Structures are given as structure tokens and as C-alpha cells.
Short mmCIF file of N, CA, C and O in Angstrom, two decimals:
data_model
loop_
_atom_site.label_atom_id
_atom_site.label_comp_id
_atom_site.label_asym_id
_atom_site.label_seq_id
_atom_site.Cartn_x
_atom_site.Cartn_y
_atom_site.Cartn_z
N MET A 23 232.55 131.62 124.59
CA MET A 23 231.29 130.90 124.68
C MET A 23 230.71 131.67 123.80
O MET A 23 230.31 132.70 123.21
N SER A 24 229.51 130.73 123.68
CA SER A 24 228.33 130.59 122.30
C SER A 24 227.54 131.46 123.05
O SER A 24 226.89 131.52 124.02
N ALA A 25 226.40 132.03 122.15
CA ALA A 25 225.61 132.81 122.92
C ALA A 25 224.50 132.25 123.41
O ALA A 25 224.06 132.25 124.40
N ALA A 26 224.50 131.12 122.98
CA ALA A 26 223.85 129.76 123.61
C ALA A 26 224.09 129.74 125.05
O ALA A 26 223.19 129.21 126.22
N ALA A 27 225.83 129.52 125.29
CA ALA A 27 225.79 129.38 126.59
C ALA A 27 225.72 130.65 127.97
O ALA A 27 225.73 129.94 128.83
N ALA A 28 226.01 131.59 127.17
CA ALA A 28 225.97 132.78 127.46
C ALA A 28 224.67 132.59 128.39
O ALA A 28 224.04 133.57 129.33
N ALA A 29 223.50 132.49 127.40
CA ALA A 29 222.02 133.04 127.95
C ALA A 29 221.74 131.80 129.65
O ALA A 29 220.52 131.88 129.99
N LEU A 30 222.01 130.86 129.47
CA LEU A 30 221.99 129.92 130.30
C LEU A 30 222.19 130.37 131.52
O LEU A 30 223.01 131.09 132.05
N LYS A 31 220.64 130.08 132.26
CA LYS A 31 220.92 130.77 133.71
C LYS A 31 221.54 129.95 134.69
O LYS A 31 222.53 129.05 133.98
N LYS A 32 222.40 130.51 135.68
CA LYS A 32 223.67 130.16 136.24
C LYS A 32 222.78 130.23 137.83
O LYS A 32 222.59 131.39 138.40
N THR A 33 223.78 129.02 138.70
CA THR A 33 223.16 129.01 139.75
C THR A 33 224.71 129.72 140.97
O THR A 33 224.71 129.88 140.06
N PRO A 34 223.81 130.18 142.05
CA PRO A 34 224.80 131.12 143.27
C PRO A 34 226.20 130.09 142.63
O PRO A 34 227.79 130.84 143.41
N LEU A 35 226.27 128.59 142.70
CA LEU A 35 227.51 127.92 142.88
C LEU A 35 228.43 127.49 141.85
O LEU A 35 229.21 126.94 141.68
N HIS A 36 227.42 128.35 140.74
CA HIS A 36 228.27 128.28 139.33
C HIS A 36 229.81 128.08 139.29
O HIS A 36 230.32 127.21 138.55
N GLU A 37 230.18 129.66 139.69
CA GLU A 37 231.80 129.30 139.66
C GLU A 37 232.24 128.71 140.23
O GLU A 37 233.25 128.49 140.22
N VAL A 38 231.74 127.90 141.35
CA VAL A 38 232.67 127.23 142.21
C VAL A 38 232.88 125.69 141.51
O VAL A 38 233.72 124.97 141.60
N HIS A 39 231.75 125.18 140.39
CA HIS A 39 231.73 124.46 139.69
C HIS A 39 232.81 124.17 139.18
O HIS A 39 233.86 123.42 138.92
N LYS A 40 232.96 125.81 138.30
CA LYS A 40 233.42 125.64 136.73
C LYS A 40 235.45 125.38 137.46
O LYS A 40 236.26 124.77 137.26
N ALA A 41 235.35 126.55 138.52
CA ALA A 41 236.92 126.42 139.02
C ALA A 41 237.10 124.87 139.92
O ALA A 41 237.94 125.00 139.90
N SER A 42 236.27 123.92 140.17
CA SER A 42 237.27 122.28 139.99
C SER A 42 237.00 121.18 138.87
O SER A 42 237.10 120.45 139.68
N GLY A 43 236.81 122.32 138.11
CA GLY A 43 236.80 121.22 136.62
C GLY A 43 235.50 120.72 136.64
O GLY A 43 235.38 119.73 135.91
N ALA A 44 234.81 120.61 137.35
CA ALA A 44 233.06 120.20 136.89
C ALA A 44 232.66 120.15 135.14
O ALA A 44 233.21 121.66 134.82
N LYS A 45 232.03 119.22 134.64
CA LYS A 45 231.67 119.13 133.28
C LYS A 45 230.48 119.52 133.42
O LYS A 45 229.25 119.04 134.26
N MET A 46 229.98 120.99 132.49
CA MET A 46 228.52 121.68 132.75
C MET A 46 228.19 121.17 131.14
O MET A 46 228.56 121.25 130.43
N VAL A 47 226.73 120.74 131.39
CA VAL A 47 225.72 121.05 130.75
C VAL A 47 225.02 121.83 131.01
O VAL A 47 224.23 122.26 131.67
N ASP A 48 223.95 121.94 129.50
CA ASP A 48 222.17 122.82 130.01
C ASP A 48 221.62 121.37 130.13
O ASP A 48 221.44 120.78 129.76
N PHE A 49 221.19 122.06 131.21
CA PHE A 49 220.11 121.02 131.76
C PHE A 49 218.48 122.32 132.01
O PHE A 49 218.40 122.89 132.90
N GLY A 50 217.59 122.16 131.32
CA GLY A 50 216.70 123.11 131.19
C GLY A 50 216.73 124.07 131.49
O GLY A 50 216.11 124.72 131.78
N GLY A 51 217.72 124.62 130.45
CA GLY A 51 217.68 126.35 130.71
C GLY A 51 218.89 127.07 131.51
O GLY A 51 219.50 127.78 131.32
N TRP A 52 219.75 125.72 132.33
CA TRP A 52 220.40 126.00 133.83
C TRP A 52 221.83 125.63 133.03
O TRP A 52 221.79 124.47 132.87
N ASP A 53 222.76 126.31 133.54
CA ASP A 53 224.03 125.85 133.74
C ASP A 53 224.47 124.79 134.54
O ASP A 53 224.68 125.47 136.12
N MET A 54 224.23 123.46 134.62
CA MET A 54 224.72 122.65 135.71
C MET A 54 225.38 121.39 135.80
O MET A 54 226.13 121.20 134.50
N PRO A 55 226.36 122.02 136.66
CA PRO A 55 227.40 119.94 136.62
C PRO A 55 226.60 119.14 136.47
O PRO A 55 225.89 118.21 137.25
N VAL A 56 227.46 117.95 135.99
CA VAL A 56 227.30 116.90 135.89
C VAL A 56 228.42 115.98 136.03
O VAL A 56 227.77 114.93 136.38
N GLN A 57 229.56 116.28 136.10
CA GLN A 57 230.46 115.63 136.50
C GLN A 57 231.46 116.43 136.89
O GLN A 57 231.80 116.99 135.86
N HIS A 58 232.81 115.83 138.08
CA HIS A 58 233.60 116.76 138.81
C HIS A 58 234.89 116.24 139.09
O HIS A 58 235.53 116.30 137.80
N SER A 59 234.66 114.62 139.22
CA SER A 59 236.67 114.19 138.70
C SER A 59 236.27 112.95 138.06
O SER A 59 237.21 112.29 137.58
N GLY A 60 234.80 112.26 137.75
CA GLY A 60 235.10 111.58 136.83
C GLY A 60 233.49 109.99 137.29
O GLY A 60 233.46 110.26 138.82
N ILE A 61 232.93 109.68 136.40
CA ILE A 61 232.09 108.65 136.92
C ILE A 61 232.46 108.03 138.24
O ILE A 61 231.72 107.68 139.28
N LEU A 62 233.65 107.17 137.84
CA LEU A 62 233.62 105.90 139.41
C LEU A 62 234.25 106.84 140.38
O LEU A 62 234.16 106.35 141.77
N ASP A 63 235.12 107.94 140.51
CA ASP A 63 235.48 108.33 141.81
C ASP A 63 234.27 109.13 142.23
O ASP A 63 234.04 109.34 143.61
N GLU A 64 233.30 109.78 141.43
CA GLU A 64 231.91 109.61 142.25
C GLU A 64 231.02 108.84 142.66
O GLU A 64 229.85 109.04 143.51
N HIS A 65 230.83 107.52 142.43
CA HIS A 65 230.03 106.79 142.23
C HIS A 65 230.63 105.64 143.25
O HIS A 65 229.70 105.73 144.25
N GLN A 66 232.00 105.55 143.60
CA GLN A 66 232.07 104.42 144.65
C GLN A 66 231.64 105.27 145.92
O GLN A 66 231.25 104.63 147.24
N PRO A 67 231.87 106.21 146.42
CA PRO A 67 231.65 107.78 147.24
C PRO A 67 230.32 107.53 147.96
O PRO A 67 229.37 107.28 149.14
N VAL A 68 229.54 107.20 146.89
CA VAL A 68 227.24 107.41 147.28
C VAL A 68 227.49 105.72 147.07
O VAL A 68 226.46 105.80 148.20
N ARG A 69 228.04 105.05 146.94
CA ARG A 69 227.87 103.35 147.22
C ARG A 69 228.18 102.82 148.70
O ARG A 69 227.20 102.41 149.06
N ARG A 70 229.50 103.88 148.83
CA ARG A 70 229.72 103.65 150.50
C ARG A 70 228.89 104.34 151.87
O ARG A 70 228.59 103.54 152.35
N ALA A 71 228.51 105.50 151.06
CA ALA A 71 227.71 106.13 152.31
C ALA A 71 226.18 105.83 151.56
O ALA A 71 225.39 104.98 151.38
N VAL A 72 225.42 107.53 151.75
CA VAL A 72 224.33 107.59 151.08
C VAL A 72 223.76 108.58 150.72
O VAL A 72 224.35 109.44 150.86
N ASP A 73 222.54 108.22 149.70
CA ASP A 73 222.83 109.58 149.20
C ASP A 73 221.17 108.85 148.30
O ASP A 73 220.42 108.15 148.05
N LEU A 74 220.12 110.01 148.87
CA LEU A 74 219.23 110.33 148.77
C LEU A 74 218.25 110.76 148.13
O LEU A 74 216.96 111.18 147.21
N ARG A 75 218.86 111.30 147.07
CA ARG A 75 218.37 112.40 145.60
C ARG A 75 217.60 111.93 144.56
O ARG A 75 216.55 112.50 144.25
N GLY A 76 218.02 110.35 144.11
CA GLY A 76 217.32 109.65 143.99
C GLY A 76 216.13 109.06 143.95
O GLY A 76 214.94 108.39 143.19
N LEU A 77 215.49 109.01 145.93
CA LEU A 77 214.65 108.21 146.06
C LEU A 77 213.25 108.34 145.44
O LEU A 77 212.49 107.56 145.67
N PRO A 78 212.87 109.73 145.57
CA PRO A 78 211.72 110.04 145.23
C PRO A 78 211.56 108.96 143.40
O PRO A 78 210.26 108.92 143.82
N GLY A 79 212.19 109.24 142.64
CA GLY A 79 211.88 108.28 141.83
C GLY A 79 211.42 107.12 141.67
O GLY A 79 211.17 106.03 141.00
N ALA A 80 211.83 106.19 143.04
CA ALA A 80 212.11 104.51 142.68
C ALA A 80 211.20 104.04 143.54
O ALA A 80 210.77 103.29 143.32
N GLY A 81 210.05 105.17 143.78
CA GLY A 81 208.82 104.80 144.26
C GLY A 81 209.03 103.72 144.98
O GLY A 81 207.34 103.33 146.56
N ALA A 82 209.47 103.53 146.50
CA ALA A 82 209.47 103.03 147.60
C ALA A 82 210.69 103.13 148.09
O ALA A 82 211.59 103.71 147.78
N LEU A 83 210.06 103.40 149.65
CA LEU A 83 211.66 103.71 150.48
C LEU A 83 211.23 102.91 151.83
O LEU A 83 209.75 102.72 151.96
N ALA A 84 212.14 102.46 152.47
CA ALA A 84 211.61 101.63 153.54
C ALA A 84 212.74 102.18 154.82
O ALA A 84 213.88 102.14 154.13
N VAL A 85 212.31 103.05 155.83
CA VAL A 85 213.30 103.07 156.75
C VAL A 85 213.52 102.82 158.01
O VAL A 85 211.97 102.64 158.37
N GLU A 86 214.41 101.99 158.52
CA GLU A 86 213.68 101.50 160.18
C GLU A 86 214.71 101.84 161.13
O GLU A 86 215.78 102.73 160.69
N GLY A 87 214.31 102.06 162.23
CA GLY A 87 215.34 102.50 163.46
C GLY A 87 214.35 103.09 164.16
O GLY A 87 213.49 103.59 163.47
N ILE A 88 215.31 103.63 165.28
CA ILE A 88 214.73 104.24 166.35
C ILE A 88 214.59 106.19 165.57
O ILE A 88 213.46 106.94 166.39
N TYR A 89 215.31 106.19 164.50
CA TYR A 89 215.11 107.85 164.14
C TYR A 89 214.75 107.63 163.06
O TYR A 89 214.42 108.52 162.51
N ARG A 90 213.39 106.70 162.61
CA ARG A 90 212.71 107.20 161.21
C ARG A 90 211.83 107.81 161.48
O ARG A 90 211.95 108.56 159.64
N SER A 91 211.02 108.55 162.35
CA SER A 91 210.11 109.24 161.85
C SER A 91 210.72 110.79 162.08
O SER A 91 210.01 111.78 160.93
N LYS A 92 212.41 110.94 162.30
CA LYS A 92 212.62 111.74 162.13
C LYS A 92 213.50 112.13 160.81
O LYS A 92 213.27 112.70 160.02
N VAL A 93 213.54 111.05 159.91
CA VAL A 93 214.48 110.49 158.55
C VAL A 93 213.12 111.38 157.88
O VAL A 93 213.17 111.61 156.56
N THR A 94 211.80 110.14 157.69
CA THR A 94 211.12 110.43 156.79
C THR A 94 210.45 111.77 157.07
O THR A 94 209.77 112.49 156.22
N GLY A 95 209.84 112.16 158.16
CA GLY A 95 209.57 113.74 158.32
C GLY A 95 210.23 114.83 157.43
O GLY A 95 209.55 115.90 157.77
N ALA A 96 211.42 114.16 157.69
CA ALA A 96 212.18 115.85 156.76
C ALA A 96 212.12 115.63 155.13
O ALA A 96 212.61 116.68 154.50
N ARG A 97 211.58 114.79 154.66
CA ARG A 97 211.17 115.04 153.36
C ARG A 97 209.90 115.06 152.81
O ARG A 97 208.86 114.47 152.81
N PRO A 98 209.65 116.80 152.96
CA PRO A 98 208.17 117.46 152.93
C PRO A 98 207.71 116.94 151.85
O PRO A 98 206.15 117.09 152.02
N SER A 99 208.06 116.63 150.87
CA SER A 99 207.38 116.09 149.03
C SER A 99 206.72 115.26 149.34
O SER A 99 205.87 114.53 148.37
N ALA A 100 206.98 113.85 150.50
CA ALA A 100 207.04 112.44 150.40
C ALA A 100 205.94 112.17 151.31
O ALA A 100 204.63 111.20 151.28
N HIS A 101 205.85 112.59 152.77
CA HIS A 101 205.02 112.73 153.75
C HIS A 101 204.56 111.10 153.77
O HIS A 101 204.01 110.47 154.17
N CYS A 102 206.18 110.67 154.15
CA CYS A 102 205.79 108.96 154.59
C CYS A 102 205.77 108.88 155.60
O CYS A 102 205.20 107.77 155.63
N HIS A 103 205.84 109.32 156.95
CA HIS A 103 205.33 109.40 157.78
C HIS A 103 203.67 108.93 157.73
O HIS A 103 203.33 108.23 158.65
N ALA A 104 202.87 109.57 157.31
CA ALA A 104 201.63 108.93 157.00
C ALA A 104 201.21 107.76 155.77
O ALA A 104 200.54 107.34 156.05
N MET A 105 202.38 107.07 155.65
CA MET A 105 201.98 106.01 154.60
C MET A 105 202.06 105.26 155.52
O MET A 105 202.77 104.78 156.44
N ARG A 106 201.43 104.16 155.04
CA ARG A 106 201.30 102.34 155.52
C ARG A 106 201.25 101.37 154.82
O ARG A 106 200.98 101.24 153.74
#
């Protein structure tokens, strides 16, 4: 292990990611996983389900249905329920 890699900060799940074979990269001084099994293997389940991690950068979010206030209220950084 290089001195630069040893100086990276590690999350509590760092060893779990490494043990699962994750590809680790320097991300702002942290040793972070960017890929576990492969791009397509990880992309398809997200496309079939829902992944909200990228939404803050998207600029727009539409939530419909009877549970919309619970869903939008759970995102304290956006306060979506106050927007119209």
C-alpha cells in the first residue's frame, strides 16, 4: 500500500467494501467504493427500482400519490413540501 493510500480516511464500512471486492478510489481524501460487481450489474437494479441519491443535482422532482408528503418531508435538505 502506498503512503498516499494509507493517508486516506476510511468510513466505518471500508473493510466490508474491500472484502466484497469493491474498486476503491480517492474521493476527496476518503477511500471510497465506486464499483462492486460491474457497471451493468449495478445499473440494472437501479433502473428497475428507484435510486434517489442523484436527485438533488437534477434540479426537479415530482412526487405524486397519497404518501407524497411523507416522501418529500423525509428530505430535510430540500424541504420539497414547501415548494409549489
